[in-house]
């Protein structure tokens, strides 16, 4: 009997997968619009957000692409931490020291780590990505590999637009849906985004004060502390790659040498 139940379960799952593949992207979007309405997203936002949204084949390819060879930790660090990045990090820290010190004290976060994350995520704001966030997330949700995750992020993206934080035309991000100079996913923006200059908006795309405050607020909220173990834990919440965490510590350490 157990074998029969197992066989039926596998068959139903296979059928569901085939059905999902048979649904066109347009039909999938139509269904998602109904879900968004049920979550309270306005028709105006839904209509504007999904106007001219297409399935992005290159996004699916990027999501499926795997590196041919995994870098060693030493190779990874050598690739992401070079002298030019260190020099720029030190200069930008010095240029923004007053603001960074103020935010560090407010949120209880070592300010050099704010700059380190800023630098490693987007090259200090230069490499944010120029993809339409809604289009990217809709594509990845339709693809289905991590449908629940990307549908949730897509709903968060629509909420950001619905609340008027940014216009759809400026709502840009990476091929994976991460946004702004600190590369927050939409759900992280809603949970950790902070208004650094008190203007009532949270602009992680162009407003450096909001970027710094959002990074600091994120780290503080997830448990940043004074000891290295607590810092490592908070950074692992940001990015689960031990290589990435090591690179943050390394760049922060290089900044600290010049403080």
Coordinates of N, CA and C in Angstrom, one line a residue:
X1 N 0.8 -1.2 0.0 CA 0.0 0.0 0.0 C 0.9 1.3 0.0
X2 N 1.9 1.3 0.8 CA 2.8 2.4 0.9 C 3.4 2.7 -0.5
X3 N 3.8 1.6 -1.2 CA 4.4 1.8 -2.5 C 3.4 2.4 -3.5
X4 N 2.1 1.9 -3.4 CA 1.1 2.5 -4.3 C 0.9 4.0 -4.0
X5 N 0.9 4.3 -2.7 CA 0.7 5.8 -2.4 C 1.9 6.6 -2.9
X6 N 3.1 6.0 -2.7 CA 4.2 6.7 -3.2 C 4.2 6.9 -4.7
X7 N 3.8 5.9 -5.4 CA 3.7 5.9 -6.9 C 2.7 7.0 -7.3
X8 N 1.6 7.0 -6.7 CA 0.5 8.0 -7.0 C 1.0 9.4 -6.7
X9 N 1.7 9.6 -5.6 CA 2.3 10.9 -5.3 C 3.2 11.4 -6.3
X10 N 4.1 10.5 -6.8 CA 5.1 10.9 -7.8 C 4.4 11.2 -9.1
X11 N 3.4 10.4 -9.4 CA 2.7 10.7 -10.7 C 2.0 12.0 -10.7
X12 N 1.3 12.3 -9.5 CA 0.6 13.6 -9.4 C 1.6 14.8 -9.5
X13 N 2.8 14.6 -8.9 CA 3.8 15.7 -9.0 C 4.3 15.9 -10.4
X14 N 4.5 14.8 -11.1 CA 4.9 14.8 -12.5 C 3.9 15.5 -13.3
X15 N 2.6 15.2 -13.1 CA 1.5 15.8 -13.9 C 1.4 17.3 -13.6
X16 N 1.6 17.6 -12.3 CA 1.5 19.0 -12.0 C 2.7 19.8 -12.7
X17 N 3.8 19.2 -12.8 CA 5.0 19.8 -13.4 C 4.7 20.0 -14.9
X18 N 4.2 19.0 -15.5 CA 3.8 19.0 -17.0 C 2.8 20.1 -17.2
X19 N 1.8 20.2 -16.3 CA 0.8 21.2 -16.4 C 1.4 22.6 -16.3
X20 N 2.3 22.8 -15.4 CA 2.9 24.1 -15.2 C 3.7 24.5 -16.5
X21 N 4.4 23.5 -17.1 CA 5.1 23.8 -18.3 C 4.2 24.2 -19.5
X22 N 2.9 23.6 -19.4 CA 2.0 23.9 -20.5 C 1.3 25.2 -20.4
X23 N 1.4 25.9 -19.3 CA 0.8 27.2 -19.1 C 1.7 28.2 -19.7
X24 N 1.1 29.1 -20.6 CA 1.9 30.1 -21.2 C 2.3 31.2 -20.2
X25 N 3.3 31.9 -20.5 CA 3.8 33.0 -19.7 C 2.6 34.0 -19.5
X26 N 2.0 34.4 -20.6 CA 0.8 35.3 -20.4 C -0.3 34.8 -19.5
X27 N -0.6 33.5 -19.6 CA -1.6 33.0 -18.8 C -1.1 32.9 -17.3
X28 N 0.1 32.6 -17.1 CA 0.7 32.6 -15.8 C 0.6 34.0 -15.2
X29 N 0.9 35.0 -15.9 CA 0.8 36.4 -15.4 C -0.6 36.8 -15.1
X30 N -1.5 36.4 -15.9 CA -2.9 36.7 -15.7 C -3.4 36.1 -14.3
X31 N -2.9 34.8 -14.1 CA -3.2 34.2 -12.8 C -2.5 34.9 -11.6
X32 N -1.3 35.4 -11.9 CA -0.6 36.1 -10.8 C -1.3 37.4 -10.5
X33 N -1.8 38.1 -11.5 CA -2.5 39.3 -11.2 C -3.6 39.1 -10.2
X34 N -4.3 38.0 -10.4 CA -5.4 37.7 -9.5 C -4.9 37.5 -8.0
X35 N -3.8 36.9 -7.9 CA -3.2 36.7 -6.6 C -2.8 38.0 -6.0
X36 N -2.2 38.9 -6.8 CA -1.8 40.2 -6.3 C -3.0 41.0 -5.9
X37 N -4.1 40.9 -6.6 CA -5.3 41.6 -6.2 C -5.8 41.1 -4.8
X38 N -5.7 39.8 -4.7 CA -6.2 39.2 -3.4 C -5.3 39.6 -2.2
X39 N -4.1 40.1 -2.5 CA -3.2 40.5 -1.5 C -3.3 42.0 -1.2
X40 N -4.2 42.7 -2.0 CA -4.5 44.1 -1.7 C -3.7 45.0 -2.6
X41 N -3.0 44.5 -3.6 CA -2.3 45.4 -4.6 C -3.3 46.1 -5.5
X42 N -3.2 47.4 -5.7 CA -4.2 48.1 -6.5 C -4.1 47.7 -8.0
X43 N -5.3 47.8 -8.6 CA -5.3 47.6 -10.1 C -4.4 48.5 -10.8
X44 N -4.3 49.7 -10.4 CA -3.4 50.7 -11.1 C -2.0 50.2 -11.1
X45 N -1.5 49.7 -9.9 CA -0.1 49.2 -9.8 C 0.0 48.0 -10.6
X46 N -0.9 47.1 -10.6 CA -0.8 45.8 -11.3 C -0.8 46.1 -12.8
X47 N -1.7 46.9 -13.3 CA -1.7 47.2 -14.7 C -0.4 47.9 -15.2
X48 N 0.1 48.8 -14.5 CA 1.3 49.5 -14.9 C 2.5 48.6 -14.8
X49 N 2.6 47.8 -13.8 CA 3.7 46.9 -13.5 C 3.9 45.9 -14.6
X50 N 2.7 45.3 -15.0 CA 2.8 44.2 -16.0 C 2.6 44.6 -17.4
X51 N 2.5 45.9 -17.7 CA 2.4 46.4 -19.0 C 3.7 46.2 -19.8
X52 N 3.7 45.5 -20.9 CA 4.9 45.2 -21.7 C 5.9 44.3 -20.9
X53 N 5.4 43.5 -20.1 CA 6.3 42.5 -19.4 C 6.4 41.2 -20.2
X54 N 7.7 40.8 -20.5 CA 7.9 39.6 -21.3 C 8.8 38.6 -20.6
X55 N 8.7 37.4 -21.1 CA 9.6 36.3 -20.5 C 11.0 36.6 -21.0
X56 N 11.9 36.7 -20.1 CA 13.3 37.0 -20.5 C 14.1 35.8 -20.5
X57 N 14.4 35.3 -21.7 CA 15.1 34.0 -21.9 C 16.5 34.1 -21.3
X58 N 17.2 35.3 -21.4 CA 18.6 35.4 -20.9 C 18.6 35.3 -19.4
X59 N 17.5 35.7 -18.7 CA 17.5 35.6 -17.2 C 17.4 34.1 -16.8
X60 N 16.6 33.3 -17.6 CA 16.5 31.9 -17.3 C 17.9 31.2 -17.5
X61 N 18.6 31.6 -18.5 CA 19.9 31.0 -18.8 C 20.9 31.4 -17.7
X62 N 20.8 32.6 -17.3 CA 21.7 33.0 -16.2 C 21.4 32.3 -14.9
X63 N 20.1 32.1 -14.6 CA 19.7 31.3 -13.4 C 20.2 29.9 -13.5
X64 N 20.2 29.3 -14.6 CA 20.6 27.9 -14.8 C 22.1 27.7 -14.9
X65 N 22.8 28.8 -15.2 CA 24.2 28.7 -15.5 C 25.0 28.3 -14.2
X66 N 25.9 27.4 -14.3 CA 26.7 27.0 -13.2 C 28.2 27.2 -13.6
X67 N 29.0 27.6 -12.6 CA 30.4 27.8 -13.0 C 31.0 26.5 -13.3
X68 N 31.9 26.5 -14.3 CA 32.6 25.2 -14.6 C 33.5 24.7 -13.5
X69 N 34.1 25.6 -12.8 CA 35.0 25.2 -11.7 C 34.9 26.1 -10.6
X70 N 34.6 25.6 -9.4 CA 34.5 26.4 -8.2 C 35.8 26.9 -7.8
X71 N 35.9 28.3 -7.5 CA 37.1 28.9 -7.1 C 37.4 28.5 -5.7
X72 N 38.7 28.4 -5.4 CA 39.1 28.2 -4.0 C 38.9 29.5 -3.2
X73 N 39.0 29.5 -1.9 CA 38.8 30.7 -1.2 C 39.9 31.7 -1.5
X74 N 41.1 31.2 -1.7 CA 42.2 32.1 -2.0 C 42.0 32.8 -3.4
X75 N 41.5 32.0 -4.3 CA 41.3 32.5 -5.7 C 40.1 33.6 -5.6
X76 N 39.1 33.2 -4.9 CA 38.0 34.1 -4.8 C 38.4 35.5 -4.2
X77 N 39.1 35.4 -3.1 CA 39.5 36.7 -2.4 C 40.4 37.5 -3.3
X78 N 41.3 36.8 -4.0 CA 42.2 37.5 -4.9 C 41.5 38.2 -6.0
X79 N 40.4 37.6 -6.4 CA 39.5 38.2 -7.5 C 38.7 39.4 -7.0
X80 N 38.2 39.4 -5.8 CA 37.3 40.4 -5.4 C 38.0 41.5 -4.5
X81 N 39.1 41.2 -3.9 CA 39.8 42.2 -3.1 C 41.1 42.5 -3.8
X82 N 41.1 43.6 -4.5 CA 42.4 44.0 -5.1 C 42.7 45.4 -4.6
X83 N 43.9 45.9 -4.9 CA 44.4 47.1 -4.3 C 43.6 48.3 -4.8
X84 N 43.1 48.3 -6.0 CA 42.2 49.4 -6.5 C 41.0 49.5 -5.7
X85 N 40.3 48.3 -5.3 CA 39.1 48.4 -4.5 C 39.4 48.8 -3.1
X86 N 40.6 48.4 -2.6 CA 40.9 48.8 -1.2 C 41.1 50.3 -1.2
X87 N 41.9 50.8 -2.2 CA 42.1 52.2 -2.2 C 40.8 53.0 -2.3
X88 N 39.9 52.6 -3.1 CA 38.7 53.3 -3.3 C 37.8 53.2 -2.0
X89 N 37.8 52.0 -1.4 CA 37.1 51.9 -0.1 C 37.6 52.8 1.0
X90 N 38.9 52.9 1.1 CA 39.5 53.8 2.1 C 39.2 55.3 1.8
X91 N 39.2 55.7 0.5 CA 38.9 57.1 0.1 C 37.4 57.4 0.4
X92 N 36.5 56.5 0.0 CA 35.1 56.7 0.2 C 34.8 56.7 1.7
X93 N 35.4 55.9 2.5 CA 35.2 55.9 3.9 C 35.6 57.3 4.5
X94 N 36.8 57.8 4.1 CA 37.3 59.1 4.5 C 36.3 60.2 4.1
X95 N 35.8 60.1 2.9 CA 35.0 61.2 2.3 C 33.6 61.2 3.1
X96 N 33.2 60.1 3.6 CA 31.9 60.0 4.3 C 32.0 59.6 5.8
X97 N 33.1 59.9 6.3 CA 33.4 59.4 7.7 C 32.4 60.0 8.7
X98 N 32.0 61.2 8.6 CA 31.1 61.8 9.6 C 29.8 61.1 9.5
X99 N 29.2 60.9 8.3 CA 27.9 60.2 8.2 C 28.0 58.8 8.7
X100 N 29.1 58.1 8.2 CA 29.3 56.7 8.6 C 29.4 56.5 10.1
X101 N 30.2 57.4 10.7 CA 30.3 57.3 12.2 C 29.0 57.6 12.9
X102 N 28.2 58.5 12.4 CA 26.9 58.8 13.0 C 26.0 57.6 12.9
X103 N 25.9 57.0 11.7 CA 25.1 55.8 11.5 C 25.6 54.6 12.3
X104 N 26.9 54.5 12.3 CA 27.5 53.4 13.1 C 27.1 53.4 14.6
X105 N 27.1 54.6 15.1 CA 26.7 54.8 16.5 C 25.2 54.6 16.7
X106 N 24.4 55.1 15.7 CA 23.0 54.9 15.8 C 22.5 53.5 15.8
X107 N 23.1 52.7 14.9 CA 22.7 51.3 14.7 C 23.6 50.3 15.4
X108 N 24.7 50.7 16.0 CA 25.6 49.8 16.7 C 26.3 48.9 15.8
X109 N 26.7 49.5 14.6 CA 27.4 48.7 13.6 C 28.7 49.4 13.3
X110 N 29.8 48.5 13.1 CA 31.1 49.1 12.8 C 31.0 49.7 11.4
X111 N 31.3 51.0 11.2 CA 31.0 51.7 9.9 C 31.9 51.2 8.8
X112 N 33.0 50.6 9.0 CA 33.8 50.1 7.9 C 33.2 48.9 7.2
X113 N 32.3 48.2 7.9 CA 31.6 47.1 7.3 C 30.5 47.6 6.4
X114 N 30.0 48.8 6.7 CA 29.0 49.4 5.8 C 29.6 49.6 4.4
X115 N 30.8 50.2 4.4 CA 31.5 50.5 3.2 C 31.9 49.2 2.5
X116 N 32.4 48.2 3.3 CA 32.8 47.0 2.7 C 31.7 46.3 1.9
X117 N 30.5 46.2 2.5 CA 29.3 45.6 1.9 C 28.9 46.4 0.6
X118 N 29.0 47.7 0.8 CA 28.6 48.6 -0.4 C 29.6 48.4 -1.6
X119 N 30.9 48.2 -1.2 CA 31.8 48.0 -2.3 C 31.7 46.6 -2.9
X120 N 31.5 45.6 -2.1 CA 31.5 44.2 -2.7 C 30.2 43.9 -3.4
X121 N 29.1 44.6 -3.0 CA 27.8 44.3 -3.6 C 27.7 45.0 -5.0
X122 N 28.1 46.2 -5.1 CA 27.9 46.9 -6.3 C 29.0 47.8 -6.8
X123 N 30.2 47.6 -6.3 CA 31.4 48.4 -6.6 C 31.1 49.9 -6.2
X124 N 30.6 50.0 -5.0 CA 30.3 51.4 -4.4 C 29.2 52.1 -5.2
X125 N 28.2 51.3 -5.7 CA 27.0 51.8 -6.3 C 27.1 51.8 -7.8
X126 N 28.1 51.4 -8.4 CA 28.3 51.5 -9.9 C 27.6 50.4 -10.6
X127 N 27.5 49.2 -10.0 CA 27.0 48.0 -10.7 C 25.7 47.5 -10.1
X128 N 24.7 48.3 -10.3 CA 23.4 47.9 -9.7 C 22.5 47.0 -10.5
X129 N 22.8 46.9 -11.8 CA 21.9 46.2 -12.7 C 20.9 47.1 -13.3
X130 N 20.5 46.8 -14.5 CA 19.5 47.7 -15.2 C 18.3 46.9 -15.8
X131 N 18.0 45.8 -15.1 CA 16.8 45.0 -15.5 C 15.6 45.6 -14.8
X132 N 14.5 45.4 -15.5 CA 13.2 45.7 -14.8 C 12.9 44.7 -13.8
X133 N 12.8 45.1 -12.5 CA 12.7 44.2 -11.4 C 11.4 43.3 -11.5
X134 N 10.3 43.9 -11.9 CA 9.1 43.1 -12.0 C 9.2 42.1 -13.1
X135 N 9.8 42.4 -14.2 CA 10.0 41.5 -15.4 C 10.9 40.4 -15.0
X136 N 12.0 40.7 -14.3 CA 12.9 39.6 -13.9 C 12.3 38.7 -12.9
X137 N 11.6 39.2 -11.9 CA 11.0 38.3 -10.9 C 9.8 37.5 -11.5
X138 N 9.1 38.1 -12.4 CA 8.0 37.3 -13.1 C 8.6 36.2 -13.9
X139 N 9.7 36.5 -14.6 CA 10.4 35.4 -15.4 C 10.9 34.3 -14.5
X140 N 11.5 34.6 -13.4 CA 12.1 33.6 -12.5 C 11.0 32.8 -11.8
X141 N 9.9 33.5 -11.5 CA 8.7 32.8 -10.8 C 8.1 31.8 -11.8
X142 N 8.0 32.2 -13.1 CA 7.4 31.4 -14.1 C 8.3 30.2 -14.4
X143 N 9.6 30.4 -14.4 CA 10.5 29.3 -14.6 C 10.3 28.2 -13.7
X144 N 10.0 28.5 -12.4 CA 9.5 27.4 -11.5 C 10.6 26.8 -10.6
X145 N 11.9 27.0 -10.8 CA 12.9 26.4 -10.0 C 12.7 26.7 -8.5
X146 N 12.4 28.0 -8.3 CA 12.2 28.5 -6.9 C 10.9 29.4 -6.9
X147 N 9.9 28.8 -7.4 CA 8.6 29.6 -7.7 C 8.1 30.3 -6.4
X148 N 8.0 29.6 -5.3 CA 7.4 30.2 -4.1 C 8.3 31.4 -3.7
X149 N 9.6 31.3 -3.7 CA 10.5 32.4 -3.3 C 10.3 33.6 -4.2
X150 N 10.3 33.4 -5.5 CA 10.2 34.5 -6.5 C 8.8 35.1 -6.6
X151 N 7.8 34.3 -6.4 CA 6.5 34.8 -6.3 C 6.3 35.7 -5.1
X152 N 6.9 35.3 -4.0 CA 6.8 36.1 -2.8 C 7.6 37.4 -3.0
X153 N 8.7 37.4 -3.6 CA 9.5 38.6 -3.9 C 8.8 39.5 -4.9
X154 N 8.1 38.9 -5.9 CA 7.3 39.6 -6.8 C 6.2 40.4 -6.2
X155 N 5.5 39.8 -5.2 CA 4.5 40.4 -4.5 C 5.1 41.6 -3.6
X156 N 6.3 41.4 -3.1 CA 6.9 42.5 -2.3 C 7.3 43.6 -3.3
X157 N 7.7 43.3 -4.5 CA 8.1 44.3 -5.5 C 6.8 45.2 -5.8
X158 N 5.7 44.5 -6.0 CA 4.5 45.2 -6.3 C 4.1 46.1 -5.1
X159 N 4.3 45.6 -3.9 CA 3.9 46.4 -2.8 C 4.8 47.7 -2.7
X160 N 6.1 47.6 -3.0 CA 7.0 48.7 -3.0 C 6.4 49.8 -4.0
X161 N 6.0 49.3 -5.2 CA 5.5 50.2 -6.2 C 4.1 50.8 -5.7
X162 N 3.3 49.9 -5.1 CA 2.0 50.4 -4.7 C 2.1 51.4 -3.6
X163 N 3.1 51.3 -2.7 CA 3.3 52.3 -1.7 C 4.0 53.6 -2.1
X164 N 4.4 53.6 -3.4 CA 4.9 54.8 -3.9 C 6.4 55.1 -3.6
X165 N 7.1 54.1 -3.2 CA 8.5 54.3 -2.9 C 9.4 54.6 -4.1
X166 N 9.0 54.2 -5.3 CA 9.8 54.4 -6.5 C 8.8 54.2 -7.7
X167 N 9.1 54.9 -8.8 CA 8.3 54.7 -10.0 C 8.7 53.5 -10.7
X168 N 7.8 52.9 -11.4 CA 8.1 51.7 -12.2 C 9.2 51.9 -13.2
X169 N 9.3 53.0 -13.8 CA 10.4 53.3 -14.8 C 11.8 53.3 -14.2
X170 N 11.9 53.6 -12.9 CA 13.2 53.6 -12.2 C 13.4 52.4 -11.4
X171 N 12.5 51.4 -11.4 CA 12.6 50.2 -10.6 C 13.5 49.2 -11.2
X172 N 14.8 49.4 -11.1 CA 15.8 48.5 -11.8 C 16.6 47.7 -10.8
X173 N 17.1 46.6 -11.3 CA 17.9 45.7 -10.4 C 18.8 44.8 -11.2
X174 N 19.3 43.8 -10.5 CA 20.1 42.8 -11.1 C 19.3 41.7 -11.8
X175 N 20.0 40.8 -12.5 CA 19.2 39.7 -13.2 C 18.5 38.8 -12.2
X176 N 18.9 38.8 -10.9 CA 18.3 38.0 -9.9 C 17.2 38.7 -9.1
X177 N 17.0 40.0 -9.5 CA 16.0 40.8 -8.8 C 16.4 41.6 -7.6
X178 N 17.8 41.6 -7.3 CA 18.3 42.4 -6.2 C 18.4 43.8 -6.7
X179 N 18.2 44.7 -5.7 CA 18.0 46.1 -6.1 C 19.0 47.1 -5.4
X180 N 19.3 48.2 -6.1 CA 20.0 49.3 -5.5 C 21.4 49.1 -5.2
X181 N 22.0 50.1 -4.5 CA 23.4 50.0 -4.2 C 23.8 49.0 -3.2
X182 N 22.8 48.5 -2.4 CA 23.1 47.5 -1.4 C 22.5 46.1 -1.9
X183 N 21.9 46.1 -3.1 CA 21.4 44.8 -3.6 C 20.4 44.1 -2.7
X184 N 19.4 44.8 -2.2 CA 18.4 44.2 -1.4 C 17.3 43.5 -2.3
X185 N 16.9 42.3 -2.0 CA 15.7 41.8 -2.6 C 14.5 42.6 -2.1
X186 N 13.4 42.6 -2.8 CA 12.3 43.4 -2.4 C 11.8 43.2 -1.0
X187 N 11.8 41.9 -0.5 CA 11.4 41.7 0.8 C 12.3 42.3 1.8
X188 N 13.6 42.3 1.5 CA 14.6 42.9 2.4 C 14.5 44.4 2.4
X189 N 14.1 45.0 1.3 CA 13.9 46.4 1.2 C 12.7 46.8 2.2
X190 N 11.7 46.0 2.1 CA 10.5 46.3 3.0 C 10.8 46.1 4.5
X191 N 11.7 45.1 4.8 CA 12.0 44.8 6.1 C 13.1 45.6 6.7
X192 N 14.1 46.0 5.9 CA 15.3 46.7 6.5 C 15.6 48.0 5.9
X193 N 14.9 48.4 4.8 CA 15.2 49.7 4.2 C 15.0 50.8 5.2
X194 N 15.9 51.8 5.2 CA 15.9 52.9 6.2 C 16.1 54.3 5.5
X195 N 15.4 55.3 6.1 CA 15.4 56.6 5.6 C 16.6 57.3 6.2
X196 N 17.7 57.4 5.6 CA 18.9 58.0 6.2 C 19.0 59.5 6.3
X197 N 18.2 60.2 5.4 CA 18.3 61.7 5.5 C 17.0 62.3 5.9
X198 N 16.0 61.5 6.3 CA 14.8 62.0 6.9 C 13.8 62.7 5.9
X199 N 13.9 62.4 4.6 CA 13.0 63.0 3.7 C 11.7 62.2 3.5
X200 N 11.6 61.2 4.2 CA 10.3 60.4 4.1 C 10.3 59.3 3.1
X201 N 11.5 59.2 2.4 CA 11.6 58.2 1.3 C 12.8 57.3 1.6
X202 N 12.8 56.1 1.0 CA 13.9 55.1 1.1 C 14.4 54.9 -0.3
X203 N 15.4 55.6 -0.7 CA 16.0 55.5 -2.0 C 17.3 54.8 -1.9
X204 N 17.4 53.5 -2.2 CA 18.6 52.7 -2.1 C 19.3 52.7 -3.5
X205 N 18.7 53.4 -4.5 CA 19.3 53.5 -5.8 C 20.2 54.7 -6.0
X206 N 19.8 55.8 -5.5 CA 20.6 57.1 -5.7 C 21.0 57.8 -4.5
X207 N 20.3 57.5 -3.3 CA 20.6 58.3 -2.1 C 21.6 57.6 -1.2
X208 N 22.8 58.1 -1.2 CA 23.8 57.4 -0.4 C 23.5 57.3 1.1
X209 N 22.9 58.3 1.6 CA 22.5 58.3 3.1 C 21.5 57.1 3.3
X210 N 20.6 57.0 2.4 CA 19.6 55.9 2.6 C 20.3 54.5 2.4
X211 N 21.2 54.4 1.5 CA 22.0 53.2 1.3 C 22.7 52.8 2.5
X212 N 23.5 53.7 3.1 CA 24.3 53.4 4.3 C 23.3 53.1 5.5
X213 N 22.3 53.8 5.6 CA 21.4 53.6 6.8 C 20.7 52.2 6.6
X214 N 20.4 51.8 5.4 CA 19.7 50.6 5.1 C 20.6 49.4 5.4
X215 N 21.9 49.5 5.0 CA 22.9 48.5 5.3 C 23.0 48.3 6.8
X216 N 23.2 49.5 7.5 CA 23.4 49.5 8.9 C 22.2 48.9 9.7
X217 N 21.0 49.3 9.2 CA 19.8 48.8 9.8 C 19.6 47.3 9.6
X218 N 20.0 46.8 8.5 CA 19.9 45.4 8.2 C 20.8 44.6 9.2
X219 N 22.1 45.0 9.3 CA 23.0 44.3 10.2 C 22.6 44.4 11.6
X220 N 22.1 45.6 12.0 CA 21.6 45.7 13.4 C 20.5 44.8 13.7
X221 N 19.5 44.8 12.8 CA 18.3 44.0 13.0 C 18.5 42.6 13.1
X222 N 19.5 42.1 12.3 CA 19.7 40.6 12.3 C 20.7 40.2 13.4
X223 N 21.1 41.1 14.3 CA 21.9 40.7 15.5 C 23.4 41.1 15.5
X224 N 23.8 42.1 14.8 CA 25.2 42.5 14.8 C 25.6 42.8 16.2
X225 N 26.9 42.3 16.5 CA 27.4 42.5 17.9 C 28.9 42.9 17.9
X226 N 29.5 43.0 19.0 CA 30.8 43.4 19.1 C 31.9 42.4 18.8
X227 N 31.5 41.1 19.0 CA 32.5 40.0 18.8 C 32.4 39.5 17.4
X228 N 33.5 38.9 16.9 CA 33.6 38.5 15.5 C 32.6 37.4 15.2
X229 N 32.3 36.5 16.1 CA 31.3 35.4 15.9 C 29.9 36.0 15.6
X230 N 29.5 37.0 16.3 CA 28.2 37.6 16.1 C 28.2 38.3 14.8
X231 N 29.3 39.0 14.4 CA 29.4 39.7 13.2 C 29.3 38.7 12.0
X232 N 30.1 37.5 12.2 CA 30.0 36.5 11.1 C 28.6 36.0 10.9
X233 N 27.9 35.8 12.0 CA 26.5 35.3 12.0 C 25.6 36.3 11.2
X234 N 25.7 37.6 11.5 CA 24.9 38.6 10.8 C 25.2 38.6 9.4
X235 N 26.5 38.5 9.0 CA 26.9 38.6 7.6 C 26.4 37.3 6.9
X236 N 26.4 36.2 7.5 CA 25.9 35.0 6.9 C 24.4 35.1 6.6
X237 N 23.7 35.9 7.4 CA 22.3 36.2 7.2 C 22.1 37.0 5.9
X238 N 23.1 37.9 5.7 CA 23.1 38.7 4.5 C 23.4 37.9 3.2
X239 N 24.5 37.0 3.4 CA 24.9 36.2 2.2 C 25.5 34.9 2.8
X240 N 24.9 33.8 2.5 CA 25.3 32.5 3.1 C 26.7 32.0 2.6
X241 N 27.3 32.7 1.7 CA 28.6 32.2 1.2 C 29.7 32.6 2.2
X242 N 30.4 31.6 2.7 CA 31.5 31.8 3.6 C 32.6 32.6 2.9
X243 N 32.8 32.4 1.6 CA 33.8 33.2 0.8 C 33.4 34.7 0.9
X244 N 32.1 35.0 0.7 CA 31.7 36.4 0.7 C 31.9 37.0 2.0
X245 N 31.5 36.3 3.1 CA 31.7 36.8 4.4 C 33.2 37.1 4.7
X246 N 34.1 36.2 4.3 CA 35.5 36.4 4.4 C 36.0 37.6 3.7
X247 N 35.4 37.9 2.5 CA 35.8 39.0 1.7 C 35.3 40.3 2.4
X248 N 34.2 40.3 3.1 CA 33.7 41.5 3.8 C 34.6 41.8 5.0
X249 N 35.0 40.8 5.7 CA 36.0 41.0 6.8 C 37.3 41.5 6.3
X250 N 37.7 41.0 5.2 CA 39.0 41.4 4.6 C 39.0 42.8 4.2
X251 N 38.0 43.2 3.5 CA 37.9 44.6 3.0 C 37.7 45.6 4.2
X252 N 36.9 45.2 5.1 CA 36.6 46.0 6.3 C 37.9 46.2 7.1
X253 N 38.7 45.1 7.2 CA 40.0 45.2 7.8 C 41.0 46.2 7.2
X254 N 40.9 46.1 5.8 CA 41.8 47.1 5.1 C 41.4 48.5 5.3
X255 N 40.1 48.8 5.4 CA 39.6 50.1 5.7 C 40.0 50.5 7.1
X256 N 39.9 49.6 8.0 CA 40.2 49.9 9.4 C 41.6 50.4 9.6
X257 N 42.5 49.8 8.8 CA 43.9 50.2 8.9 C 44.2 51.7 8.7
X258 N 43.3 52.3 7.9 CA 43.5 53.7 7.6 C 42.6 54.6 8.4
X259 N 41.8 54.1 9.3 CA 40.9 54.9 10.1 C 41.6 55.7 11.2

